[in-house]
Coordinates of C-alpha atoms and ligand atoms in Angstrom, one line a residue:
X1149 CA 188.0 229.0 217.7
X1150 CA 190.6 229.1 220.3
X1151 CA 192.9 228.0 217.9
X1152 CA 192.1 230.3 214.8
X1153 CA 192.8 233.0 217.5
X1154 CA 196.2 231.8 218.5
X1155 CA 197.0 231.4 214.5
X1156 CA 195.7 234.9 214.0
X1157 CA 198.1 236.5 216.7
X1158 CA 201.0 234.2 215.4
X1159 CA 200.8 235.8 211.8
X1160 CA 200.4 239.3 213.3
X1161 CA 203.6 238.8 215.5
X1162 CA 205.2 237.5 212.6
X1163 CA 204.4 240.5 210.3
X1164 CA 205.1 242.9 213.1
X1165 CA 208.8 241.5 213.4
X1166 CA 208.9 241.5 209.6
X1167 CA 208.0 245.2 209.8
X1168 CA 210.4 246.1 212.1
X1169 CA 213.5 243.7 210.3
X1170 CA 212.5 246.0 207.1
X1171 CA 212.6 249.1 208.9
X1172 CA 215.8 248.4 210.4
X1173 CA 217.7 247.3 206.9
X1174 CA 216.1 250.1 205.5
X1175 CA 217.8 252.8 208.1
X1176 CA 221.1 251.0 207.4
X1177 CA 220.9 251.0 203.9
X1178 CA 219.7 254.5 204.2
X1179 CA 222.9 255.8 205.7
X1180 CA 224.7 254.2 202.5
X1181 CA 222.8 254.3 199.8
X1182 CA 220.6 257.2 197.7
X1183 CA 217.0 257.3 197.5
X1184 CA 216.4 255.9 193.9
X1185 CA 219.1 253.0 195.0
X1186 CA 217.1 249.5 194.1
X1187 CA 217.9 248.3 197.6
X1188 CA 216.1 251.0 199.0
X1189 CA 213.0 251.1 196.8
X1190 CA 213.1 247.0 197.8
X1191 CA 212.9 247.8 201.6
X1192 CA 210.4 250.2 201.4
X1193 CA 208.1 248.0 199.4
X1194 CA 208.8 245.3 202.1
X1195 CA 208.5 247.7 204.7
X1196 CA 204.6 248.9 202.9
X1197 CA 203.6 246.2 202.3
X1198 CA 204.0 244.5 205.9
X1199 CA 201.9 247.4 207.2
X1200 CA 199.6 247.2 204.7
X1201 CA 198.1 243.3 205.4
X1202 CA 198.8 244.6 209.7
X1203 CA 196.3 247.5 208.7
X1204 CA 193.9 244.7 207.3
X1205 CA 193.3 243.3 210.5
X1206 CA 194.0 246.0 213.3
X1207 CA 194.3 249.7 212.5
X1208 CA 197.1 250.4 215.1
X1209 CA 200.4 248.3 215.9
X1210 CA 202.3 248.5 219.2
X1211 CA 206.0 247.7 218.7
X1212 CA 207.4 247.9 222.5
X1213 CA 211.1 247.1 223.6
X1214 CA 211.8 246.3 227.1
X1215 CA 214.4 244.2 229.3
X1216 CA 216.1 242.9 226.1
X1217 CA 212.3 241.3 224.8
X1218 CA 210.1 242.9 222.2
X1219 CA 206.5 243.2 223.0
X1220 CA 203.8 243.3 219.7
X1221 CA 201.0 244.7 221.9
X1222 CA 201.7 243.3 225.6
X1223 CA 202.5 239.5 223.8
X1224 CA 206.2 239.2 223.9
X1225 CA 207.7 237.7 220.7
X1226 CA 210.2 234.5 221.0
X1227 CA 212.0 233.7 218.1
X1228 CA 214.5 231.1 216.7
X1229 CA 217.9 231.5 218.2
X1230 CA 219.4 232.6 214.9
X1231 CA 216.6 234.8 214.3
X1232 CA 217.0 235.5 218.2
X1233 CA 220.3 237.2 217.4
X1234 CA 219.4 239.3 214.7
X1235 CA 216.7 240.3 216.5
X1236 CA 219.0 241.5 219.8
X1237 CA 221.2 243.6 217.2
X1238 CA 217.7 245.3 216.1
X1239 CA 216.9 245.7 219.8
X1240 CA 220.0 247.4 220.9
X1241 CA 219.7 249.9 217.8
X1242 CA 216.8 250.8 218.8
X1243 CA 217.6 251.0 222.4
X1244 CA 220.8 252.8 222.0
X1245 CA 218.5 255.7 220.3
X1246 CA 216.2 256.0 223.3
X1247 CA 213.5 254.7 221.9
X1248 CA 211.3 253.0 223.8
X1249 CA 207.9 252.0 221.3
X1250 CA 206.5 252.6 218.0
X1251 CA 202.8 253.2 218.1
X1252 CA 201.5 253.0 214.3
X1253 CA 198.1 254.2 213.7
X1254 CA 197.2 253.1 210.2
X1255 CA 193.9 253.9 210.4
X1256 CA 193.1 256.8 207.0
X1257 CA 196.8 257.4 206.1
X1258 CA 198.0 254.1 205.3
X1259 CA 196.4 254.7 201.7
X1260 CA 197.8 257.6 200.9
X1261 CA 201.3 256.9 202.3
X1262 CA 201.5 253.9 200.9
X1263 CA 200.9 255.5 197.6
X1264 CA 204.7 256.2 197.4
X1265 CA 208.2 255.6 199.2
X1266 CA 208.5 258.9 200.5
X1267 CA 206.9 259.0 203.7
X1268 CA 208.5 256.0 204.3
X1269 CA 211.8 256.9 203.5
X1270 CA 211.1 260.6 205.5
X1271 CA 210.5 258.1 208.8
X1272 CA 213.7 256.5 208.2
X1273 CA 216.1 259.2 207.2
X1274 CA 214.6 261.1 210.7
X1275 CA 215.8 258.0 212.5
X1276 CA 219.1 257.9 210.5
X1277 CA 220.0 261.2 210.8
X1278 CA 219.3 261.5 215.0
X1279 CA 221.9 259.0 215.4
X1280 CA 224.3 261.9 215.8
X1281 CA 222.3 263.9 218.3
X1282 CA 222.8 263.1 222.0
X1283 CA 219.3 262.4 222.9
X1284 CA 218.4 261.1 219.6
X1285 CA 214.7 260.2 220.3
X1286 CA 213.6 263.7 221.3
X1287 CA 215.1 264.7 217.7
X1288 CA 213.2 261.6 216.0
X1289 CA 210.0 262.6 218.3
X1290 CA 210.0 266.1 217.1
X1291 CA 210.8 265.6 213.6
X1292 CA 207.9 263.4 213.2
X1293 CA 205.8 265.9 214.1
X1294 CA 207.0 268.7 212.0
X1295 CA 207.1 266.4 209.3
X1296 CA 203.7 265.5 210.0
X1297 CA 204.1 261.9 210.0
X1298 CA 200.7 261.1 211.7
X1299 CA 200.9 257.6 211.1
X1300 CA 203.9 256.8 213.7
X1301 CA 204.4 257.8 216.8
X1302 CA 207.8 257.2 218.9
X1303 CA 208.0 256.8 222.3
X1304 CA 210.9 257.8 224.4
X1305 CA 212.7 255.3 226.4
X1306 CA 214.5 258.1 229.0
X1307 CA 212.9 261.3 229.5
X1308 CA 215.2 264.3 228.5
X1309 CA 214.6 266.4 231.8
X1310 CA 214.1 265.3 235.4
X1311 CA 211.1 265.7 236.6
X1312 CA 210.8 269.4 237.8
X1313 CA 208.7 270.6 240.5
X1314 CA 207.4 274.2 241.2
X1315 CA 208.6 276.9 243.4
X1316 CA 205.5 276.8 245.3
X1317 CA 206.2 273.0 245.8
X1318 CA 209.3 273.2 246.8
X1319 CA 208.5 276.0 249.6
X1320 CA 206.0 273.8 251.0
X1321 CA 208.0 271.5 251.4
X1322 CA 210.6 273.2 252.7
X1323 CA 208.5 274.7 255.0
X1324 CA 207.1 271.8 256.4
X1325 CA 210.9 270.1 256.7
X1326 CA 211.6 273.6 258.9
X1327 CA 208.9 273.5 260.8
X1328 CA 209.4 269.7 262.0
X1329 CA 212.5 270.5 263.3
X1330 CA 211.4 273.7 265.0
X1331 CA 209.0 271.3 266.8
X1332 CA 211.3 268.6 267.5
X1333 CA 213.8 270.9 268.9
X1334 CA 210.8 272.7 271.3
X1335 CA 209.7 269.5 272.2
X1336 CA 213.4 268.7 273.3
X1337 CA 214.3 271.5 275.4
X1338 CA 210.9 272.0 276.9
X1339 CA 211.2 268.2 278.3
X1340 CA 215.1 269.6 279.5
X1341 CA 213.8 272.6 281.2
X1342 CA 211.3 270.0 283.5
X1343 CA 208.9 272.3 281.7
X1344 CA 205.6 269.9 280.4
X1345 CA 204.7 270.0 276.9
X1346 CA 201.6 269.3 274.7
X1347 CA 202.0 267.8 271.3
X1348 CA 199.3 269.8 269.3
X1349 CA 201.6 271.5 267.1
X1350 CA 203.4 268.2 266.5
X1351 CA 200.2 266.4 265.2
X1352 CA 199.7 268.9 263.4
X1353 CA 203.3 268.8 261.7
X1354 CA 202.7 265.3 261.2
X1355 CA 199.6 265.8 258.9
X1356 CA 201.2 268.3 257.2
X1357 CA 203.9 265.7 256.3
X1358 CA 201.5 263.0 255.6
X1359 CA 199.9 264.9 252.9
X1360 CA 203.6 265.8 251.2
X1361 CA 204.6 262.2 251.6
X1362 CA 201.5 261.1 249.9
X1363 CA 202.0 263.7 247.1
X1364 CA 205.7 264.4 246.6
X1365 CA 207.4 262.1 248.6
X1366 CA 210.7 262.1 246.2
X1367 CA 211.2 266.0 246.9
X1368 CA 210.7 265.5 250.9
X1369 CA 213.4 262.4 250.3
X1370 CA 215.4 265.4 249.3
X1371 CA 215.3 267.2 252.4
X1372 CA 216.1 263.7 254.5
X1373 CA 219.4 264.7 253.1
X1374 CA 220.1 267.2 255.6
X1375 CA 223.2 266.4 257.6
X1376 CA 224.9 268.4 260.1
X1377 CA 226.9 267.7 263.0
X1378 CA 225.1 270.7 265.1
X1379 CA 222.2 269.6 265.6
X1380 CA 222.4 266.3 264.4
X1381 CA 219.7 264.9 266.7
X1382 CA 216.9 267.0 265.7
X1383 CA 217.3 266.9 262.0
X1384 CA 218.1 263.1 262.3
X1385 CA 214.7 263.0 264.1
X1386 CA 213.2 264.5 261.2
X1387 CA 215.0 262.2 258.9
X1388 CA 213.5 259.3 260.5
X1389 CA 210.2 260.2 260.2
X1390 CA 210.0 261.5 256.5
X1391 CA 211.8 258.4 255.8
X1392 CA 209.6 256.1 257.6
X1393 CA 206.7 258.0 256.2
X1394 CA 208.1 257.3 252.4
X1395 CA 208.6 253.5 253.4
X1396 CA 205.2 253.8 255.6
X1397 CA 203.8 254.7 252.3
X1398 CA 205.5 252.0 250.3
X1399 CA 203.8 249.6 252.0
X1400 CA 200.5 250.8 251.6
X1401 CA 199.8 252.2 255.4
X1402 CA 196.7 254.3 256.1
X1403 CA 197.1 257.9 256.0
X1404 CA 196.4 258.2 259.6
X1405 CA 199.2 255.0 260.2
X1406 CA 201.3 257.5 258.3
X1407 CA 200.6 260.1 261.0
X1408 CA 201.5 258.0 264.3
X1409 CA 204.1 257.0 262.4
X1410 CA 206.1 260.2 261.6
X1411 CA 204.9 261.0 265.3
X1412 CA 206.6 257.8 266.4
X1413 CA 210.1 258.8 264.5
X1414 CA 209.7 262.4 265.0
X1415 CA 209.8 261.3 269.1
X1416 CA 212.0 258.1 268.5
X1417 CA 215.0 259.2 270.2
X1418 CA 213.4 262.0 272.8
X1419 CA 215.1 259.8 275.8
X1420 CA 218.9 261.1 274.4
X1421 CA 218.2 264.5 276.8
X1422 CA 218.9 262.3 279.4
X1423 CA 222.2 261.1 278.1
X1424 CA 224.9 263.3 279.4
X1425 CA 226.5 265.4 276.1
X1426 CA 229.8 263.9 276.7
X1427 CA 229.0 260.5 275.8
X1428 CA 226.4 261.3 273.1
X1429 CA 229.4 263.5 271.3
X1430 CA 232.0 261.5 272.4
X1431 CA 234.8 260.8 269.8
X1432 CA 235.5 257.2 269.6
X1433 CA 234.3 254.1 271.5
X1434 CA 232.1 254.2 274.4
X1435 CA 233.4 252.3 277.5
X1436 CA 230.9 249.5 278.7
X1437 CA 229.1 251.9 281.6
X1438 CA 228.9 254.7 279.1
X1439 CA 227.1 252.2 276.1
X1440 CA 225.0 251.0 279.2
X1441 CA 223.3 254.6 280.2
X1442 CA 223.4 255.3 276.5
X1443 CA 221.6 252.4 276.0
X1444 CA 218.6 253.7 278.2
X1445 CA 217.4 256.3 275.5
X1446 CA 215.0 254.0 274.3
X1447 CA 213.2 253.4 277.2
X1448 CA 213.2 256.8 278.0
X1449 CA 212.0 258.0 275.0
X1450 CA 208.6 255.8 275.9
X1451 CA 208.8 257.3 279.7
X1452 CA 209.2 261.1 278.4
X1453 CA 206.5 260.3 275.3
X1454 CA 204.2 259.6 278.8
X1455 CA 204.6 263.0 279.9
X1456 CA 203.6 264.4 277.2
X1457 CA 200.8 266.5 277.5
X1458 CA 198.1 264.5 275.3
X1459 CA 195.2 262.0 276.0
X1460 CA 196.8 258.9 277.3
X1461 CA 195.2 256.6 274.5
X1462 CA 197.0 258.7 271.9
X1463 CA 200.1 258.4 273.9
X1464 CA 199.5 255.2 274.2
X1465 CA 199.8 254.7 270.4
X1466 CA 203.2 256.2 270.2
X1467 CA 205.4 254.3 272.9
X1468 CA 206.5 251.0 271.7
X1469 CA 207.7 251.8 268.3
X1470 CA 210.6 254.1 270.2
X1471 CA 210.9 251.9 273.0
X1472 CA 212.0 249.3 270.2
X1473 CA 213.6 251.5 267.9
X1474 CA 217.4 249.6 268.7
X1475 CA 215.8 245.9 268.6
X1476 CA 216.3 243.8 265.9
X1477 CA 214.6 241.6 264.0
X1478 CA 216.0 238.3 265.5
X1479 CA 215.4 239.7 269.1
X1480 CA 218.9 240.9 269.9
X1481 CA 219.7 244.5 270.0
X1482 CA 218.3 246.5 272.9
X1483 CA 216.8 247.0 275.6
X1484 CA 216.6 243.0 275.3
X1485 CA 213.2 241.3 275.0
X1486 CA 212.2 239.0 277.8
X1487 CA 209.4 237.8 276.0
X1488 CA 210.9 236.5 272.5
X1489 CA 207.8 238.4 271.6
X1490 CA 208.4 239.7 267.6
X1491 CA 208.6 243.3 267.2
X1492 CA 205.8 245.5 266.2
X1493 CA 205.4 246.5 262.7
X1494 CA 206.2 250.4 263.5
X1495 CA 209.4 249.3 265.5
X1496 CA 210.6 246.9 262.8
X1497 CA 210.6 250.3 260.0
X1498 CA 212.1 252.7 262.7
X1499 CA 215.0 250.5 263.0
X1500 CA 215.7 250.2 259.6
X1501 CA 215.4 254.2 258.8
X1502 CA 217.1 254.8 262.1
X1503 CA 220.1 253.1 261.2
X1504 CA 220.2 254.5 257.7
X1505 CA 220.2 257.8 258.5
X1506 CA 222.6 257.4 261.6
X1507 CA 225.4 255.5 259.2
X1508 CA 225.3 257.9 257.1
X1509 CA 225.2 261.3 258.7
X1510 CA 228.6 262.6 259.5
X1511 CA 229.2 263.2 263.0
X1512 CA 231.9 265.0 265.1
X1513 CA 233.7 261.8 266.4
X1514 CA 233.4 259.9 263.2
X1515 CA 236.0 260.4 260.1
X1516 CA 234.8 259.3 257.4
X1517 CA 231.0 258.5 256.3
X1518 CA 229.5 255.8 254.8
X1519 CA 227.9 257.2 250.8
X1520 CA 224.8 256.1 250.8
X1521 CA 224.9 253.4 248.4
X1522 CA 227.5 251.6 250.6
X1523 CA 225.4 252.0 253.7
X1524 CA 222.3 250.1 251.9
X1525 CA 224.5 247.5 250.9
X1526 CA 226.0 246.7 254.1
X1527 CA 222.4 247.1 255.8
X1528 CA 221.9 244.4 253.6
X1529 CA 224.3 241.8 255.2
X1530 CA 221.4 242.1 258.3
X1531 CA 218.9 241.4 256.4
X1532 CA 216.7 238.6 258.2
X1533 CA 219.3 238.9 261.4
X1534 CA 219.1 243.0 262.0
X1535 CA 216.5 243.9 259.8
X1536 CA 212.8 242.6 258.9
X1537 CA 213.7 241.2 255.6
X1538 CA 210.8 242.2 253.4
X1539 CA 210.2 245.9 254.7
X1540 CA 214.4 245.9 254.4
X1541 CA 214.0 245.4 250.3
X1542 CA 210.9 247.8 250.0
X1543 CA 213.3 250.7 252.0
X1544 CA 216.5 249.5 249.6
X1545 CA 214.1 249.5 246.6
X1546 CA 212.6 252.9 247.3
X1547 CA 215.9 254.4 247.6
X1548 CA 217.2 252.9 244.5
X1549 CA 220.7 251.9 243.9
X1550 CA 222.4 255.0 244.1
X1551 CA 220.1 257.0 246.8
X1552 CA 219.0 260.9 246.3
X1553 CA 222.2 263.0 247.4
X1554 CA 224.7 260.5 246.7
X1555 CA 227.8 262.3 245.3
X1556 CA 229.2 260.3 242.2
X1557 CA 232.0 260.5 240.4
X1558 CA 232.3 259.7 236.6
X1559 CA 235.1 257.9 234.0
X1560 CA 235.1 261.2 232.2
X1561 CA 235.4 263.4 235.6
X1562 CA 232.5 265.1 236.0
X1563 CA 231.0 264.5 239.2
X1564 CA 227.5 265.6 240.6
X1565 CA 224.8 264.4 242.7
X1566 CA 222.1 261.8 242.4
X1567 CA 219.1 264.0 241.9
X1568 CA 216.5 261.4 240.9
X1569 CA 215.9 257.7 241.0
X1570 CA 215.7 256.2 237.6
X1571 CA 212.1 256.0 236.7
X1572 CA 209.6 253.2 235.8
X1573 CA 210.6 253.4 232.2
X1574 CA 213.4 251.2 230.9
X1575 CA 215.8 253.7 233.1
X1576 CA 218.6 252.2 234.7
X1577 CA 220.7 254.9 236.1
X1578 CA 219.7 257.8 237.8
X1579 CA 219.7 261.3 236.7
X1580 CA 222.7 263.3 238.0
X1581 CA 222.8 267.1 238.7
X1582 CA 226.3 267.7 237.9
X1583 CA 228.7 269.8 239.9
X1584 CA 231.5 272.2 238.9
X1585 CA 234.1 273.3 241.3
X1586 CA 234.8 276.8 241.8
X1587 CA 238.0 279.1 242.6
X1588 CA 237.0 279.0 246.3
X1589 CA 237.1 275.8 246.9
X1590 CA 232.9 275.5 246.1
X1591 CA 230.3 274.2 243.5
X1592 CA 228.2 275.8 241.3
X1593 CA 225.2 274.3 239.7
X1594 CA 225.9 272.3 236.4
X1595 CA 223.5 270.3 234.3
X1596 CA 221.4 267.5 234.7
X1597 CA 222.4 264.6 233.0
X1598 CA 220.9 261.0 232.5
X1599 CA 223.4 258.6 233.3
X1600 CA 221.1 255.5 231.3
X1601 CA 221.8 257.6 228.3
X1602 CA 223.4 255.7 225.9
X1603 CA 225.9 255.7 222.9
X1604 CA 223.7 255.0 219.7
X1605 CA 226.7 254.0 217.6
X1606 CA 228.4 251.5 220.5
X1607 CA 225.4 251.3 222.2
X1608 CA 227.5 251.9 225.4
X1609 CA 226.2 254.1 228.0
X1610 CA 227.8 257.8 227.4
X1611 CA 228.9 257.9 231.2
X1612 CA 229.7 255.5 233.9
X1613 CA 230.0 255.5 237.4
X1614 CA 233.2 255.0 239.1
X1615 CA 232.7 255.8 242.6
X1616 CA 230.6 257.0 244.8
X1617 CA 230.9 259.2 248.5
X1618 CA 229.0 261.4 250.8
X1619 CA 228.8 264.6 250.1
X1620 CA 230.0 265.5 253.6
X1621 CA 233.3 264.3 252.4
X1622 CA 233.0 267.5 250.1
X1623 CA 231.6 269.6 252.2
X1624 CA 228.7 269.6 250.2
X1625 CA 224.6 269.2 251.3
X1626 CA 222.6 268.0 248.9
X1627 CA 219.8 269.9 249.7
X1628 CA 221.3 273.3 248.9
X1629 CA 221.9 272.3 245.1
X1630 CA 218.9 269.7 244.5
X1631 CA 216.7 271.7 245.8
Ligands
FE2_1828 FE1 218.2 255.9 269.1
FE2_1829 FE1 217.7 257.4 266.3

C-alpha cells in the first residue's frame, strides 16, 4: 500500500516537472517563434497533455519555488544532477520574474482548454511579454485575470507595496510613543525635585504599549528610531522598552510579562539623576572616579524604583532587571555579582536592547555613530561573553539584517532608508523608502522600492547595497519620513 503510494507521488512529481520543463521551452520558443510554428504547436501538446493525466488524479497542482528547491505540493523534488541543472536555469527564470507558485486548478476547465492551444499559448505569451515590466509578476497576475485564465493562478514572490498602515494607526502609535516619554520625563524630574511620585500613569502607558506591540509592533520599531542628543535619556528610555517589548514578544512572554517589562526599561536607567550632568554629557573618556559614580546608576535606579509611590510587591517586580541592566552574561560588567548567580531573564534582554540603542544613538561627545547594521554585527562578537546567546539571535533576527531606519546607499546612487524588514516570503532584502536631496540641503520623500527585486533577463538583483550609515550622519530621523 505504502508502496503504491510512494509510486503514485513519484509519477505525479515527475509529471509536474515535465509540466513545468514544457512550460518553460514553450515561453522561450515563444519569444522566437510564431504561433502556427511546429515547435510551438509540439510544446503545447506536451504542455496539455502533462496536465491532462495530473488532472486524472488530483484536480489542482501546486508548483512552489523556494530557497533554490521546487516544491510539487509541500514534497520537494530532487533530481539527477544533469537534470538538477536544467532544472536551476528553470528556477531562476521563474524567480527572476517574481514569481513565487503556480496554483493550477484543473478541475471543469481542463476540457475545454485543452480543446485548443490557445489558452495555452495566452498563459505563455502573458509570461513572455512581462519580462520587460519591472515587477513582472504583478503584470502576469493581472493579465491572467483579465484574460480569464481561471485555470492558473500565479503567486507573487515579493509583494509590490510595503505594507501600509492607516492614519489612525499610525496616530495611535505615535501617541502612545509621546506619551511614554511625557511620563518618563515626569517621572524623572519629579524624583529630582525630592518630590514622591506614583506610577499609575506609567502602568497605564505600559498597557497601552503592550497592546501596540502585540498588534503592530513593526510600526512602534519605527518610532524606536528616535534619536536626539537633547533629551537622549528619556527617549532612549523609551527605546528600551518598546524594544524589549518587540523581543519580549519574540519570545513568547505573557502580555502582562510584556507589561513589567516595558515598566522595567521604561525605569532602567532612573538612577542617571543622580549622576552629575557633567560626566553623563561629558565629551570623551571618563576618568576612573568619574566611570566609578557613573557606575552607581544601576543600583540607584533599583533604590529610586523603591520610592516610587506603588504597592511594594509591584515594586518589587521591577528592581532587579535595572539593577542588572550593565551585567553581562558571563558575570562581568557591573555592579559585579558576588554570588556568580546567572542573571534574570528581564535583565539578560535589557542589556542587549540597552546597548543597542545606546551604540547607536548619536550623542554630543561622540563623532561618529555606529548604522545599525554595524552595531548588530559587533554586538555579535559578545555573543555568549556579553550577551545571552539565544535571546542575542532572536533581537538580531527581529531586526533583520539591515534594521528599520538604516540609511543605505545604492551602486546606482539612490539612497533611502530601510522602511521594512524583508517579509516571510522568499524576500531577501528589505524594502527601501528612497530619499532625494533638496536645494536646502534636505530630503523629500521618494519611492519605495524592493531591493530583492530582481533583473528577469540577468536574473541579477536591479539594486545593490553598497554601504550603509546612521541617519544622524545626515541629519536625518527616520521617523519623520517612515512614518
Ligand atoms: Fe544604564
Ligand atoms: Fe540605558
Amino acid at each position: 500500500m505504502a508502496d503504491k503510494y510512494a509510486e503514485e507521488t513519484g509519477r505525479r512529481h515527475d509529471l509536474a516537472a515535465a509540466l513545468l520543463k514544457a512550460l518553460f521551452k514553450l515561453i522561450q520558443a515563444a519569444k522566437i517563434h510564431r504561433r502556427t510554428n511546429s515547435l510551438i504547436l509540439e510544446g503545447a501538446g506536451q504542455f496539455r497533455r502533462r496536465a491532462e493525466e495530473l488532472a486524472r488524479t488530483e484536480s489542482t497542482l501546486s508548483i512552489r519555488f523556494r530557497r533554490n528547491r521546487i516544491f510539487v505540493e509541500e514534497d520537494r523534488l530532487s533530481f539527477s544532477r544533469d537534470a538538477a541543472r536544467h532544472m536551476g536555469t528553470l528556477y531562476r527564470y521563474f524567480e527572476s520574474l517574481g514569481i513565487q507558485e503556480f496554483r493550477f486548478d484543473w478541475g471543469p476547465y481542463l476540457p475545454a482548454e485543452t480543446a485548443d492551444c490557445d489558452r495555452v499559448m495566452t498563459l505563455v505569451r502573458l509570461i513572455a511579454d512581462a519580462e520587460q515590466n519591472a515587477v513582472p509578476v504583478d503584470q502576469v497576475s493581472a493579465r491572467c485575470k483579465e484574460a480569464a485564465l481561471d485555470w492558473v493562478e500565479i503567486v507573487p514572490r515579493t509583494r509590490s507595496q510595503p505594507v501600509d498602515y492607516t492614519p489612525e494607526r499610525k496616530e495611535r502609535v505615535r501617541n502612545t510613543y509621546a506619551y511614554a516619554l511625557d511620563s518618563v520625563q515626569e517621572v524623572v524630574s519629579k524624583l529630582s525635585g525630592q518630590r514622591r511620585v506614583g506610577i499609575n500613569k506609567t502602568i497605564r502607558i505600559a498597557q497601552d504599549m503592550v497592546d501596540l506591540v502585540m498588534s503592530d509592533d513593526p510600526l512602534f520599531m519605527v518610532l524606536s528610531t528616535i534619536r536626539t542628543h537633547d533629551d537622549y535619556t528619556y527617549h532612549h528610555s523609551v527605546n528600551v522598552a518598546i524594544l524589549a517589548m518587540c523581543l519580549g514578544k519574540r519570545v513568547n512572554l505573557s502580555k502582562h510579562s510584556l507589561e513589567r517589562l516595558g515598566l522595567c526599561g521604561m525605569l532602567h536607567d532612573l538612577g542617571k539623576v543622580e549622576v552629575p550632568l557633567d560626566i553623563l554629557n561629558k565629551p570623551g573618556k571618563l576618568t576612573r572616579d568619574e566611570f566609578e559614580i557613573m557606575k552607581r546608576h544601576s543600583l540607584d535606579s533599583a533604590r529610586l524604583i523603591l520610592k516610587l509611590r506603588a504597592p511594594r510587591d509591584r515594586k518589587a517586580k521591577l528592581l532587579l532587571p535595572p539593577f542588572e541592566h550593565h551585567q553581562k552574561y558571563d558575570l562581568s560588567g557591573y555592579p559585579r555579582s558576588k554570588r556568580k548567580k546567572k542573571m534574570s531573564f528581564f535583565g539578560s534582554i535589557l542589556s542587549i536592547v540597552d546597548v543597542y540603542d545606546a551604540i547607536t544613538s548619536p550623542r554630543v561627545y561622540r563623532k561618529t555613530v555606529m548604522s545599525p547594521d554595524r552595531a548588530l554585527g559587533i554586538m555579535l562578537e559578545g555573543m555568549g561573553s556579553d550577551f545571552e546567546p539565544i535571546l542575542l539571535k532572536v533581537f538580531i533576527n527581529m531586526l533583520g539584517v539591515y534594521p528599520v531606519g538604516t540609511l543605505l546607499l545604492l551602486d546606482d546612487g539612490d539612497m533611502g532608508l530601510v522602511m521594512e524588514k524583508p517579509s516571510e516570503l522568499d524576500e531577501e532584502r528589505p524594502w527601501m523608502l528612497q530619499l532625494i536631496p533638496d536645494r536646502k540641503g534636505g530630503f523629500s520623500r521618494g519611492e519605495a522600492m524592493n531591493l530583492s527585486a530582481r533583473n528577469p533577463k540577468t536574473g541579477d538583483y536591479r539594486k545593490n547595497i553598497v554601504n550603509s550609515f546612521h541617519p544622524s550622519v545626515f541629519g536625518i530621523q527616520p521617523a519623520d519620513y517612515l512614518f
